[in-house]
Amino acid sequence: MIYLEGGGDGAPARLVPAGSDPADPGRTNRERTGQGRSGQGRTTPARVGKKTGPKPRFTVEEVVDAALDIGIGSFTLADVARRLGVATSALYRVVDGRDALVDLCLRRWIERVPMPDPSLGWQDQLRAFADALWEAHAGNPGMVAAMIDRPQTVQHVYGPLAEFCRALDAAGLEGGPGRIAFAVDFVADTVHMAYLGSQRYGGAGRGTDGQGTEGQDAEGQDADGRGADAQRDGDAEAGGEEVLREYVEGVGAQDEPDWSYRTWLRRKVEFIVAGLEAGL
C-alpha cells in the first residue's frame, strides 16, 4: 500500500510506501526504531546492575556454628548439612571439605578465647589466661585432640597471642619477646595436656564407663572393636598414669579434699609463675 506525499509549495508529489520513513522511503519506521520483523529490539542496551537469583540459604559462619555444635571431633559434612537443612553438596559453596571446616572451627575457637585484662600484673594475666583456656576447652571437649591432629593450626593463634605477649611485656614480664612467648606457650601446653588428661583418665572421655576405662560389649570387644588382649596392652601403657593417679588421689584424700585436674593445673601454673619470677 502506498500513499501520496508532498506536492505543496510547488514541490512535486511522490509516492511513499505505507509504514516507511518519509525521509528515506527505503527504510521502514520499524527499522528506524530498532525493531525487526519479530518485534524484538535489535539495539536494546545490555542489562546493568546486580545479577538476580536466589540468595544463599546459609553462610560460612552458620556452617562453623553447626559443626561446633555437633562436636569438632565427630561432625561429618552430612551432619552439618542436615543441621542446616541443605544438601551436603551445597556446603562446598563455602568450604572446600571437612579439613577446611575443622581449620575454620579451630580459628573460631581460638579467636573467642578471652584474653586477660591487660591492666593486671603479668602473674595474674598468666593465671587468667590458663583459666580462660580451660573454660574454652570445657565448652568444646574435642578441641585438644583436633589441635594435636592438625599442628598447622598454630598459625591461627599468632594474632591473639601476639597481643597477649605485648600485654605481658607492658606489665613487666622481663626477658624479651622470646622468653615471654616461651612463658605463654608453656602455660598453654600445660592447660592442653591437663585437659586432655582429665578427659582420658578422669572419666570425662567419650566411650568410658564413668570410671575412666573403656567399656566392653558382651563378646569381650571394647568400644572401638579391639579384643581383650589389645585392651590389656592399652591398660599396660596407661599403667604408669594409673599408679600416679592412685598416689595423688591417696595424698589428696588426706591433704587436699578438693583435688582435681583443675586444681593441679592451677598449682602447675603457680610453679611456672614462680620460676619466671626467679628469673628461670
XYZ file of N, CA and C in Angstrom:
840
model
N 0.853 -1.189 0.000
C 0.000 0.000 0.000
C 0.888 1.237 0.000
N 0.508 2.221 -0.827
C 1.285 3.445 -0.911
C 0.376 4.637 -0.714
N 0.968 5.748 -0.438
C 0.171 6.965 -0.307
C 0.954 8.083 -0.967
N 0.243 9.198 -1.245
C 0.807 10.347 -1.925
C 1.266 11.359 -0.898
N 2.514 11.793 -0.994
C 3.062 12.755 -0.039
C 3.595 13.961 -0.788
N 3.514 15.116 -0.111
C 4.091 16.330 -0.690
C 3.192 16.949 -1.735
N 3.843 17.728 -2.567
C 3.095 18.384 -3.618
C 2.757 19.811 -3.291
N 2.928 20.256 -2.060
C 2.618 21.631 -1.676
C 3.780 22.556 -1.981
N 3.510 23.831 -1.991
C 4.506 24.875 -2.217
C 5.338 24.621 -3.467
N 4.722 24.024 -4.441
C 5.401 23.827 -5.709
C 6.269 22.624 -5.792
N 6.387 21.903 -4.631
C 7.223 20.703 -4.652
C 6.464 19.572 -5.292
N 7.115 18.745 -6.067
C 6.405 17.634 -6.726
C 5.986 16.588 -5.720
N 4.815 16.028 -5.923
C 4.327 14.953 -5.044
C 5.085 13.683 -5.356
N 5.112 12.777 -4.378
C 5.781 11.494 -4.572
C 5.018 10.406 -3.865
N 5.192 9.215 -4.388
C 4.533 8.047 -3.800
C 5.441 7.428 -2.746
N 4.884 7.174 -1.535
C 5.664 6.626 -0.413
C 4.974 5.364 0.093
N 5.676 4.232 0.237
C 5.057 3.024 0.778
C 4.552 3.261 2.190
N 3.418 2.661 2.513
C 2.852 2.797 3.859
C 3.819 2.218 4.884
N 3.982 2.898 6.035
C 4.844 2.413 7.109
C 6.288 2.753 6.920
N 6.635 3.504 5.877
C 8.042 3.819 5.638
C 8.389 5.174 6.219
N 9.695 5.457 6.260
C 10.191 6.740 6.755
C 10.130 7.716 5.602
N 9.354 8.784 5.764
C 9.250 9.738 4.646
C 10.592 10.282 4.221
N 11.543 10.424 5.159
C 12.859 10.948 4.784
C 13.672 9.927 4.018
N 13.319 8.651 4.167
C 14.044 7.571 3.480
C 13.047 6.476 3.177
N 12.383 6.540 2.073
C 11.308 5.588 1.753
C 11.775 4.145 1.775
N 13.034 3.891 1.592
C 13.503 2.508 1.585
C 13.681 1.931 2.977
N 13.492 2.749 4.012
C 13.680 2.305 5.391
C 12.360 2.417 6.128
N 11.867 1.350 6.641
C 10.569 1.378 7.314
C 10.709 2.011 8.681
N 9.564 2.452 9.229
C 9.569 3.031 10.567
C 10.010 2.013 11.624
N 9.639 0.721 11.426
C 10.022 -0.316 12.394
C 11.529 -0.483 12.424
N 12.164 -0.379 11.233
C 13.617 -0.492 11.188
C 14.269 0.731 11.809
N 13.661 1.904 11.574
C 14.234 3.121 12.117
C 14.190 3.124 13.633
N 13.176 2.512 14.236
C 13.063 2.486 15.707
C 13.780 1.311 16.320
N 14.490 0.523 15.487
C 15.311 -0.557 16.025
C 14.560 -1.840 16.220
N 13.392 -2.025 15.587
C 12.627 -3.252 15.716
C 12.658 -4.019 14.412
N 12.866 -5.329 14.535
C 12.868 -6.186 13.365
C 11.496 -6.741 13.119
N 11.438 -7.681 12.216
C 10.167 -8.286 11.872
C 9.554 -9.042 13.040
N 10.414 -9.547 13.939
C 9.884 -10.316 15.060
C 9.320 -9.424 16.146
N 9.547 -8.116 16.040
C 9.047 -7.210 17.050
C 10.009 -7.019 18.200
N 11.172 -7.683 18.182
C 12.161 -7.551 19.251
C 13.189 -6.504 18.859
N 13.544 -5.685 19.837
C 14.504 -4.616 19.568
C 15.883 -5.165 19.271
N 16.530 -4.632 18.251
C 17.872 -5.083 17.898
C 18.941 -4.209 18.532
N 18.536 -3.085 19.102
C 19.528 -2.180 19.693
C 19.253 -1.950 21.171
N 18.527 -2.898 21.811
C 18.225 -2.769 23.237
C 19.514 -2.826 24.038
N 19.779 -1.861 24.932
C 21.037 -1.880 25.698
C 21.109 -3.061 26.649
N 22.371 -3.506 26.971
C 22.576 -4.631 27.887
C 22.111 -4.253 29.282
N 21.611 -5.271 30.037
C 21.139 -5.049 31.400
C 22.309 -4.726 32.314
N 22.113 -3.742 33.160
C 23.155 -3.367 34.116
C 22.656 -3.630 35.526
N 23.601 -3.661 36.496
C 23.230 -3.889 37.883
C 23.569 -5.295 38.324
N 23.158 -5.662 39.557
C 23.466 -6.972 40.130
C 22.651 -8.066 39.473
N 23.241 -9.255 39.465
C 22.534 -10.406 38.929
C 21.382 -10.772 39.854
N 20.336 -11.251 39.245
C 19.200 -11.686 40.044
C 19.298 -13.182 40.279
N 18.519 -13.681 41.199
C 18.532 -15.106 41.504
C 18.398 -15.315 42.997
N 18.206 -16.563 43.428
C 18.031 -16.845 44.854
C 19.285 -16.547 45.656
N 19.123 -15.983 46.828
C 20.245 -15.689 47.705
C 20.688 -16.974 48.415
N 21.967 -17.046 48.821
C 22.421 -18.225 49.564
C 21.566 -18.430 50.803
N 21.304 -19.692 51.131
C 20.448 -20.010 52.270
C 21.241 -20.104 53.564
N 22.558 -20.045 53.501
C 23.376 -20.149 54.708
C 24.703 -19.439 54.470
N 25.402 -19.174 55.568
C 26.708 -18.517 55.497
C 27.764 -19.452 56.052
N 29.025 -19.110 55.816
C 30.109 -19.935 56.341
C 30.105 -19.891 57.867
N 29.676 -18.772 58.445
C 29.595 -18.687 59.904
C 28.577 -19.679 60.443
N 27.474 -19.838 59.752
C 26.458 -20.803 60.189
C 26.959 -22.234 60.048
N 27.765 -22.488 59.032
C 28.350 -23.824 58.862
C 29.297 -24.128 60.023
N 30.126 -23.160 60.392
C 31.052 -23.353 61.516
C 30.278 -23.559 62.812
N 29.240 -22.763 63.025
C 28.423 -22.913 64.239
C 27.833 -24.309 64.329
N 27.323 -24.806 63.214
C 26.716 -26.135 63.214
C 27.746 -27.216 63.519
N 28.941 -27.092 62.930
C 29.998 -28.084 63.175
C 30.414 -28.093 64.634
N 30.584 -26.916 65.225
C 30.974 -26.828 66.631
C 29.870 -27.350 67.537
N 28.626 -27.107 67.166
C 27.501 -27.574 67.970
C 27.429 -29.098 67.973
N 27.730 -29.693 66.833
C 27.734 -31.160 66.734
C 28.927 -31.731 67.480
N 30.077 -31.068 67.356
C 31.309 -31.524 68.003
C 32.429 -31.621 66.998
N 33.527 -30.925 67.264
C 34.601 -30.860 66.283
C 35.238 -32.220 66.045
N 35.171 -33.096 67.021
C 35.782 -34.403 66.852
C 34.890 -35.423 66.195
N 33.626 -35.087 65.981
C 32.702 -36.104 65.484
C 31.856 -35.685 64.291
N 31.818 -34.416 63.939
C 30.915 -33.993 62.875
C 31.344 -34.526 61.511
N 30.372 -34.745 60.662
C 30.605 -35.023 59.248
C 29.910 -33.926 58.446
N 30.301 -33.778 57.197
C 29.648 -32.766 56.368
C 28.170 -33.076 56.211
N 27.832 -34.362 56.163
C 26.420 -34.735 56.063
C 25.663 -34.289 57.312
N 26.289 -34.418 58.487
C 25.662 -33.968 59.736
C 25.407 -32.464 59.692
N 26.418 -31.724 59.249
C 26.301 -30.266 59.201
C 25.208 -29.859 58.219
N 25.190 -30.487 57.047
C 24.171 -30.156 56.051
C 22.776 -30.456 56.584
N 22.636 -31.584 57.271
C 21.338 -31.943 57.845
C 20.904 -30.915 58.877
N 21.850 -30.457 59.677
C 21.531 -29.451 60.688
C 21.042 -28.148 60.045
N 21.622 -27.802 58.899
C 21.259 -26.563 58.209
C 20.072 -26.738 57.264
N 19.682 -27.999 57.023
C 18.565 -28.242 56.124
C 18.903 -28.059 54.660
N 20.142 -28.377 54.280
C 20.563 -28.247 52.885
C 21.218 -29.553 52.440
N 21.475 -29.670 51.150
C 22.180 -30.838 50.625
C 23.656 -30.751 50.989
N 24.282 -31.899 51.186
C 25.706 -31.914 51.538
C 26.541 -31.206 50.484
N 26.203 -31.412 49.224
C 26.973 -30.785 48.143
C 26.920 -29.261 48.204
N 25.867 -28.717 48.813
C 25.742 -27.262 48.895
C 26.807 -26.647 49.797
N 27.335 -27.429 50.743
C 28.351 -26.889 51.655
C 29.619 -26.484 50.923
N 29.881 -27.136 49.780
C 31.100 -26.836 49.041
C 31.070 -25.447 48.407
N 29.958 -24.750 48.536
C 29.900 -23.356 48.089
C 30.696 -22.461 49.023
N 30.882 -22.899 50.290
C 31.558 -22.033 51.263
C 32.768 -22.687 51.911
N 32.910 -24.020 51.838
C 34.092 -24.695 52.394
C 34.589 -25.722 51.384
N 35.890 -26.005 51.428
C 36.489 -26.934 50.476
C 36.360 -28.392 50.897
N 36.013 -28.644 52.139
C 35.900 -30.011 52.622
C 35.958 -30.038 54.139
N 35.974 -31.232 54.714
C 35.946 -31.352 56.168
C 37.200 -30.756 56.820
N 38.378 -31.028 56.252
C 39.613 -30.493 56.842
C 39.575 -28.972 56.896
N 39.088 -28.369 55.823
C 39.000 -26.906 55.798
C 38.019 -26.408 56.854
N 36.937 -27.147 57.058
C 35.963 -26.751 58.070
C 36.535 -26.909 59.478
N 37.333 -27.953 59.704
C 37.994 -28.119 61.002
C 38.903 -26.918 61.277
N 39.649 -26.488 60.277
C 40.514 -25.315 60.441
C 39.706 -24.073 60.806
N 38.570 -23.900 60.157
C 37.721 -22.751 60.459
C 37.187 -22.823 61.884
N 36.856 -24.035 62.325
C 36.372 -24.215 63.697
C 37.473 -23.873 64.705
N 38.681 -24.333 64.437
C 39.800 -24.045 65.325
C 40.080 -22.548 65.387
N 40.015 -21.896 64.246
C 40.244 -20.445 64.224
C 39.174 -19.731 65.034
N 37.912 -20.133 64.846
C 36.818 -19.516 65.603
C 37.043 -19.720 67.102
N 37.418 -20.936 67.483
C 37.612 -21.260 68.894
C 38.731 -20.406 69.510
N 39.847 -20.339 68.822
C 40.992 -19.593 69.352
C 40.671 -18.102 69.450
N 40.006 -17.565 68.444
C 39.693 -16.143 68.445
C 38.716 -15.769 69.554
N 37.946 -16.748 70.034
C 36.952 -16.464 71.064
C 37.453 -16.725 72.478
N 38.678 -17.199 72.622
C 39.252 -17.338 73.963
C 39.518 -15.926 74.487
N 38.872 -15.516 75.568
C 39.066 -14.140 76.048
C 40.464 -13.936 76.601
N 41.122 -12.906 76.139
C 42.438 -12.573 76.644
C 42.299 -11.820 77.975
N 43.259 -11.974 78.873
C 43.171 -11.343 80.198
C 43.157 -9.821 80.130
N 42.690 -9.231 81.215
C 42.688 -7.776 81.367
C 44.134 -7.285 81.388
N 44.539 -6.451 80.432
C 45.938 -6.002 80.371
C 46.350 -5.103 81.533
N 45.369 -4.658 82.327
C 45.720 -3.819 83.470
C 46.223 -4.650 84.653
N 46.060 -5.978 84.588
C 46.534 -6.851 85.658
C 48.048 -7.010 85.579
N 48.650 -7.435 86.689
C 50.063 -7.778 86.661
C 50.277 -9.002 85.786
N 51.505 -9.214 85.327
C 51.739 -10.315 84.386
C 51.454 -11.665 85.027
N 51.670 -11.791 86.348
C 51.385 -13.056 87.017
C 49.892 -13.383 86.938
N 49.059 -12.398 87.251
C 47.615 -12.617 87.211
C 47.113 -12.788 85.777
N 47.781 -12.158 84.830
C 47.393 -12.356 83.427
C 47.637 -13.806 83.001
N 48.767 -14.389 83.406
C 49.039 -15.783 83.074
C 48.030 -16.710 83.743
N 47.685 -16.416 84.993
C 46.688 -17.235 85.692
C 45.332 -17.147 84.999
N 44.940 -15.929 84.632
C 43.651 -15.736 83.966
C 43.634 -16.403 82.595
N 44.766 -16.359 81.898
C 44.870 -16.998 80.594
C 44.671 -18.509 80.720
N 45.281 -19.112 81.725
C 45.126 -20.551 81.939
C 43.668 -20.905 82.226
N 43.011 -20.116 83.067
C 41.606 -20.372 83.389
C 40.717 -20.229 82.156
N 40.963 -19.178 81.362
C 40.151 -18.946 80.170
C 40.330 -20.073 79.156
N 41.551 -20.562 79.020
C 41.833 -21.633 78.082
C 41.147 -22.923 78.523
N 41.172 -23.202 79.827
C 40.493 -24.395 80.339
C 38.987 -24.311 80.068
N 38.386 -23.164 80.345
C 36.951 -22.994 80.110
C 36.615 -23.153 78.632
N 37.492 -22.668 77.769
C 37.262 -22.809 76.331
C 37.282 -24.281 75.926
N 38.206 -25.053 76.517
C 38.233 -26.490 76.245
C 36.977 -27.173 76.774
N 36.529 -26.761 77.939
C 35.343 -27.377 78.527
C 34.118 -27.178 77.641
N 34.071 -26.047 76.941
C 32.953 -25.792 76.044
C 33.057 -26.524 74.720
N 34.253 -27.016 74.377
C 34.484 -27.742 73.120
C 35.443 -28.894 73.407
N 34.948 -29.986 73.995
C 35.821 -31.050 74.503
C 36.743 -31.705 73.484
N 36.404 -31.682 72.204
C 37.251 -32.331 71.214
C 38.354 -31.457 70.658
N 38.488 -30.234 71.185
C 39.406 -29.274 70.596
C 40.869 -29.672 70.771
N 41.221 -30.221 71.938
C 42.623 -30.585 72.169
C 43.078 -31.615 71.144
N 42.292 -32.659 70.968
C 42.656 -33.706 70.013
C 42.755 -33.142 68.601
N 41.849 -32.225 68.247
C 41.879 -31.629 66.909
C 43.150 -30.806 66.718
N 43.591 -30.101 67.751
C 44.808 -29.298 67.660
C 46.038 -30.187 67.522
N 46.031 -31.321 68.226
C 47.156 -32.248 68.126
C 47.198 -32.874 66.739
N 46.031 -33.206 66.200
C 45.966 -33.823 64.873
C 46.344 -32.853 63.764
N 46.145 -31.551 63.995
C 46.394 -30.549 62.958
C 47.311 -29.460 63.504
N 48.611 -29.778 63.678
C 49.544 -28.805 64.272
C 49.686 -27.526 63.465
N 49.328 -27.566 62.184
C 49.451 -26.357 61.367
C 48.492 -25.263 61.823
N 47.524 -25.614 62.683
C 46.581 -24.603 63.143
C 47.230 -23.584 64.066
N 48.490 -23.802 64.421
C 49.182 -22.820 65.257
C 49.179 -21.448 64.593
N 49.058 -21.407 63.276
C 49.044 -20.123 62.574
C 47.870 -19.253 63.017
N 46.792 -19.897 63.501
C 45.613 -19.126 63.890
C 45.788 -18.402 65.222
N 46.784 -18.780 65.998
C 46.934 -18.182 67.329
C 47.874 -16.980 67.320
N 48.573 -16.763 66.207
C 49.577 -15.711 66.179
C 48.999 -14.351 66.557
N 47.876 -13.980 65.963
C 47.297 -12.669 66.227
C 46.908 -12.475 67.682
N 45.981 -13.315 68.210
C 45.557 -13.133 69.607
C 46.703 -13.243 70.602
N 47.614 -14.209 70.408
C 48.681 -14.402 71.377
C 49.779 -13.342 71.266
N 49.969 -12.788 70.076
C 50.947 -11.702 69.942
C 50.513 -10.507 70.767
N 49.221 -10.209 70.743
C 48.693 -9.105 71.539
C 48.849 -9.407 73.032
N 48.608 -10.659 73.411
C 48.763 -11.059 74.813
C 50.217 -10.922 75.255
N 51.131 -11.330 74.411
C 52.563 -11.213 74.748
C 52.957 -9.752 74.949
N 52.432 -8.870 74.124
C 52.737 -7.446 74.289
C 52.187 -6.926 75.616
N 51.000 -7.434 76.014
C 50.418 -7.014 77.286
C 51.277 -7.488 78.457
N 51.819 -8.704 78.364
C 52.698 -9.215 79.422
C 53.980 -8.393 79.499
N 54.501 -8.022 78.353
C 55.705 -7.188 78.311
C 55.433 -5.845 78.987
N 54.287 -5.251 78.653
C 53.938 -3.954 79.239
C 53.703 -4.060 80.746
N 53.279 -5.252 81.184
C 53.002 -5.456 82.611
C 54.262 -5.785 83.403
N 55.408 -5.921 82.735
C 56.659 -6.094 83.450
C 57.303 -7.459 83.393
N 56.770 -8.390 82.598
C 57.438 -9.691 82.458
C 58.717 -9.473 81.657
N 59.837 -9.786 82.267
C 61.128 -9.487 81.658
C 61.634 -10.642 80.799
N 62.648 -10.322 79.991
C 63.301 -11.350 79.191
C 63.157 -11.182 77.701
N 62.346 -10.237 77.279
C 62.200 -10.009 75.854
C 61.158 -10.912 75.214
N 60.903 -10.700 73.920
C 59.851 -11.442 73.211
C 60.009 -12.964 73.281
N 61.247 -13.451 73.176
C 61.448 -14.904 73.192
C 61.040 -15.544 74.502
N 61.437 -14.943 75.612
C 61.109 -15.502 76.924
C 59.613 -15.384 77.198
N 59.007 -14.291 76.795
C 57.573 -14.093 77.013
C 56.774 -15.104 76.189
N 57.168 -15.292 74.930
C 56.479 -16.273 74.089
C 56.626 -17.677 74.669
N 57.800 -17.982 75.212
C 58.023 -19.281 75.847
C 57.088 -19.468 77.036
N 56.921 -18.419 77.848
C 56.044 -18.499 79.016
C 54.600 -18.771 78.603
N 54.130 -18.058 77.576
C 52.754 -18.244 77.107
C 52.574 -19.649 76.546
N 53.529 -20.104 75.767
C 53.442 -21.436 75.182
C 53.482 -22.514 76.270
N 54.302 -22.315 77.294
C 54.421 -23.260 78.403
C 53.078 -23.392 79.128
N 52.457 -22.257 79.429
C 51.162 -22.283 80.104
C 50.107 -22.943 79.217
N 50.076 -22.581 77.934
C 49.077 -23.144 77.021
C 49.233 -24.656 76.901
N 50.475 -25.132 76.721
C 50.703 -26.575 76.623
C 50.292 -27.288 77.903
N 50.546 -26.665 79.043
C 50.169 -27.260 80.322
C 48.652 -27.404 80.429
N 47.931 -26.388 79.991
C 46.467 -26.446 80.016
C 45.962 -27.530 79.062
N 46.507 -27.552 77.844
C 46.063 -28.540 76.863
C 46.219 -29.959 77.397
N 47.395 -30.259 77.931
C 47.664 -31.612 78.397
C 46.874 -31.951 79.654
N 46.675 -30.971 80.529
C 45.878 -31.206 81.725
C 44.433 -31.526 81.350
N 43.896 -30.782 80.388
C 42.509 -31.051 79.983
C 42.399 -32.391 79.275
N 43.377 -32.703 78.437
C 43.365 -33.993 77.762
C 43.421 -35.121 78.786
N 44.244 -34.952 79.827
C 44.316 -35.950 80.882
C 43.003 -36.100 81.619
N 42.315 -34.989 81.848
C 41.034 -35.062 82.548
C 40.003 -35.824 81.723
N 40.101 -35.730 80.406
C 39.182 -36.466 79.555
C 39.513 -37.955 79.526
N 40.792 -38.253 79.425
C 41.191 -39.645 79.248
C 41.145 -40.442 80.545
N 41.587 -39.837 81.629
C 41.703 -40.576 82.883
C 40.712 -40.126 83.948
N 39.969 -39.071 83.645
C 39.033 -38.581 84.644
C 37.604 -39.009 84.407
N 37.391 -39.944 83.445
C 36.043 -40.421 83.195
C 35.209 -39.483 82.356
N 35.854 -38.421 81.796
C 35.093 -37.449 81.013
C 35.139 -37.738 79.531
N 35.933 -38.737 79.125
C 36.084 -39.003 77.701
C 34.933 -39.776 77.118
N 34.757 -39.662 75.813
C 33.702 -40.389 75.121
C 34.000 -41.876 75.158
N 32.987 -42.717 75.356
C 33.149 -44.155 75.328
C 33.645 -44.739 76.637
N 33.587 -43.968 77.750
C 34.025 -44.504 79.030
C 32.834 -44.942 79.843
N 33.114 -45.728 80.882
C 32.040 -46.223 81.731
C 31.868 -45.393 82.995
N 32.475 -44.180 82.985
C 32.354 -43.313 84.134
C 33.484 -43.482 85.120
N 34.351 -44.467 84.909
C 35.472 -44.691 85.803
C 36.807 -44.530 85.082
N 36.749 -43.971 83.877
C 37.967 -43.684 83.134
C 38.487 -44.863 82.356
N 37.716 -45.968 82.217
C 38.143 -47.138 81.456
C 37.167 -47.393 80.341
N 37.638 -47.981 79.253
C 36.781 -48.272 78.124
C 35.838 -49.413 78.459
N 34.541 -49.274 78.107
C 33.583 -50.345 78.332
C 33.708 -51.418 77.268
N 33.270 -52.664 77.577
C 33.298 -53.762 76.634
C 31.900 -54.290 76.428
N 31.678 -54.872 75.235
C 30.380 -55.463 74.980
C 30.354 -56.908 75.468
N 29.248 -57.590 75.208
C 29.059 -58.928 75.746
C 30.043 -59.929 75.180
N 30.639 -59.641 74.021
C 31.564 -60.579 73.402
C 33.011 -60.242 73.717
N 33.239 -59.347 74.644
C 34.600 -59.020 75.043
C 35.273 -58.029 74.132
N 34.519 -57.360 73.250
C 35.093 -56.342 72.377
C 34.908 -54.989 73.038
N 35.953 -54.160 72.971
C 35.816 -52.859 73.596
C 35.147 -51.890 72.646
N 35.094 -50.604 73.049
C 34.306 -49.620 72.308
C 34.763 -49.437 70.880
N 36.042 -49.657 70.559
C 36.490 -49.456 69.183
C 36.720 -50.781 68.464
N 36.188 -51.883 69.015
C 36.228 -53.148 68.302
C 37.441 -53.997 68.575
N 38.330 -53.621 69.492
C 39.512 -54.428 69.785
C 39.137 -55.565 70.731
N 39.934 -56.609 70.733
C 39.701 -57.730 71.631
C 40.283 -57.480 73.005
N 40.103 -58.461 73.898
C 40.560 -58.314 75.279
C 42.077 -58.190 75.366
N 42.820 -58.917 74.493
C 44.280 -58.832 74.529
C 44.750 -57.416 74.227
N 44.149 -56.809 73.212
C 44.526 -55.437 72.868
C 44.171 -54.484 73.999
N 43.057 -54.777 74.667
C 42.659 -53.934 75.788
C 43.691 -53.987 76.908
N 44.195 -55.208 77.179
C 45.209 -55.341 78.217
C 46.488 -54.607 77.844
N 46.833 -54.632 76.532
C 48.009 -53.883 76.089
C 47.835 -52.397 76.360
N 46.631 -51.883 76.076
C 46.373 -50.482 76.324
C 46.426 -50.155 77.800
N 45.925 -51.068 78.626
C 45.976 -50.843 80.076
C 47.414 -50.790 80.572
N 48.272 -51.648 79.980
C 49.674 -51.668 80.401
C 50.350 -50.344 80.075
N 50.009 -49.777 78.900
C 50.603 -48.494 78.518
C 50.187 -47.392 79.483
N 48.952 -47.496 79.982
C 48.451 -46.465 80.884
C 48.790 -46.759 82.336
N 49.507 -47.856 82.582
C 49.789 -48.269 83.954
C 50.475 -47.208 84.772
N 51.487 -46.551 84.187
C 52.208 -45.518 84.917
C 51.297 -44.381 85.331
N 50.410 -43.990 84.415
C 49.479 -42.914 84.723
C 48.541 -43.314 85.865
N 48.087 -44.569 85.833
C 47.148 -45.018 86.851
C 47.807 -45.079 88.224
N 49.084 -45.537 88.255
C 49.804 -45.581 89.531
C 49.946 -44.173 90.097
N 50.325 -43.231 89.217
C 50.470 -41.849 89.659
C 49.136 -41.306 90.149
N 48.085 -41.615 89.443
C 46.760 -41.135 89.844
C 46.373 -41.684 91.214
N 46.612 -42.977 91.442
C 46.279 -43.572 92.739
C 47.050 -42.894 93.858
N 48.319 -42.611 93.593
C 49.139 -41.954 94.618
C 48.609 -40.560 94.910
N 48.350 -39.812 93.838
C 47.893 -38.438 94.008
C 46.535 -38.403 94.701
N 45.652 -39.302 94.314
C 44.346 -39.332 94.951
C 44.470 -39.721 96.421
N 45.416 -40.637 96.715
C 45.631 -41.023 98.116
C 46.099 -39.857 98.940
N 47.029 -39.080 98.395
C 47.510 -37.888 99.094
C 46.383 -36.871 99.217
N 45.657 -36.703 98.125
C 44.582 -35.718 98.128
C 43.506 -36.040 99.140
N 43.227 -37.350 99.327
C 42.193 -37.734 100.288
C 42.548 -37.267 101.687
N 43.857 -37.160 101.972
C 44.289 -36.757 103.305
C 44.555 -35.251 103.395
N 45.186 -34.728 102.358
C 45.667 -33.350 102.444
C 44.901 -32.359 101.576
N 44.288 -32.819 100.488
C 43.633 -31.906 99.552
C 42.283 -32.474 99.143
N 41.276 -32.269 99.944
C 39.958 -32.842 99.624
C 39.406 -32.372 98.288
N 39.831 -31.196 97.797
C 39.309 -30.670 96.540
C 40.191 -31.033 95.358
N 40.984 -32.111 95.516
C 41.883 -32.485 94.419
C 41.089 -32.714 93.141
N 41.623 -32.198 92.044
C 41.054 -32.404 90.712
C 42.105 -32.004 89.708
N 41.863 -32.330 88.446
C 42.800 -31.906 87.399
C 42.874 -30.383 87.347
N 41.766 -29.718 87.562
C 41.743 -28.252 87.524
C 42.592 -27.685 88.664
N 42.452 -28.273 89.850
C 43.251 -27.798 90.987
C 44.733 -27.975 90.730
N 45.101 -29.142 90.204
C 46.516 -29.382 89.937
C 47.023 -28.519 88.792
N 46.159 -28.202 87.847
C 46.570 -27.282 86.784
C 46.968 -25.943 87.383
N 46.179 -25.449 88.320
C 46.491 -24.164 88.926
C 47.808 -24.224 89.690
N 48.089 -25.346 90.322
C 49.362 -25.492 91.015
C 50.522 -25.493 90.018
N 50.301 -26.117 88.867
C 51.344 -26.119 87.842
C 51.597 -24.709 87.322
N 50.525 -23.956 87.142
C 50.682 -22.579 86.675
C 51.441 -21.757 87.719
N 51.152 -21.970 88.997
C 51.889 -21.272 90.048
C 53.366 -21.636 90.006
N 53.664 -22.894 89.697
C 55.051 -23.338 89.572
C 55.743 -22.587 88.437
N 55.043 -22.429 87.320
C 55.599 -21.695 86.182
C 55.827 -20.235 86.548
N 54.843 -19.626 87.206
C 54.971 -18.217 87.607
C 56.152 -18.031 88.552
N 56.283 -18.946 89.510
C 57.397 -18.841 90.467
C 58.741 -18.941 89.752
N 58.821 -19.827 88.764
C 60.062 -19.953 88.005
C 60.389 -18.700 87.232
N 59.369 -18.073 86.650
C 59.584 -16.830 85.909
C 59.995 -15.702 86.847
N 59.373 -15.658 88.014
C 59.737 -14.623 88.984
C 61.187 -14.789 89.458
N 61.647 -16.065 89.501
C 63.023 -16.335 89.933
C 64.033 -16.120 88.817
N 63.549 -15.765 87.643
C 64.447 -15.491 86.530
C 64.836 -16.711 85.726
N 64.124 -17.816 85.881
C 64.441 -19.028 85.114
C 63.995 -18.900 83.665
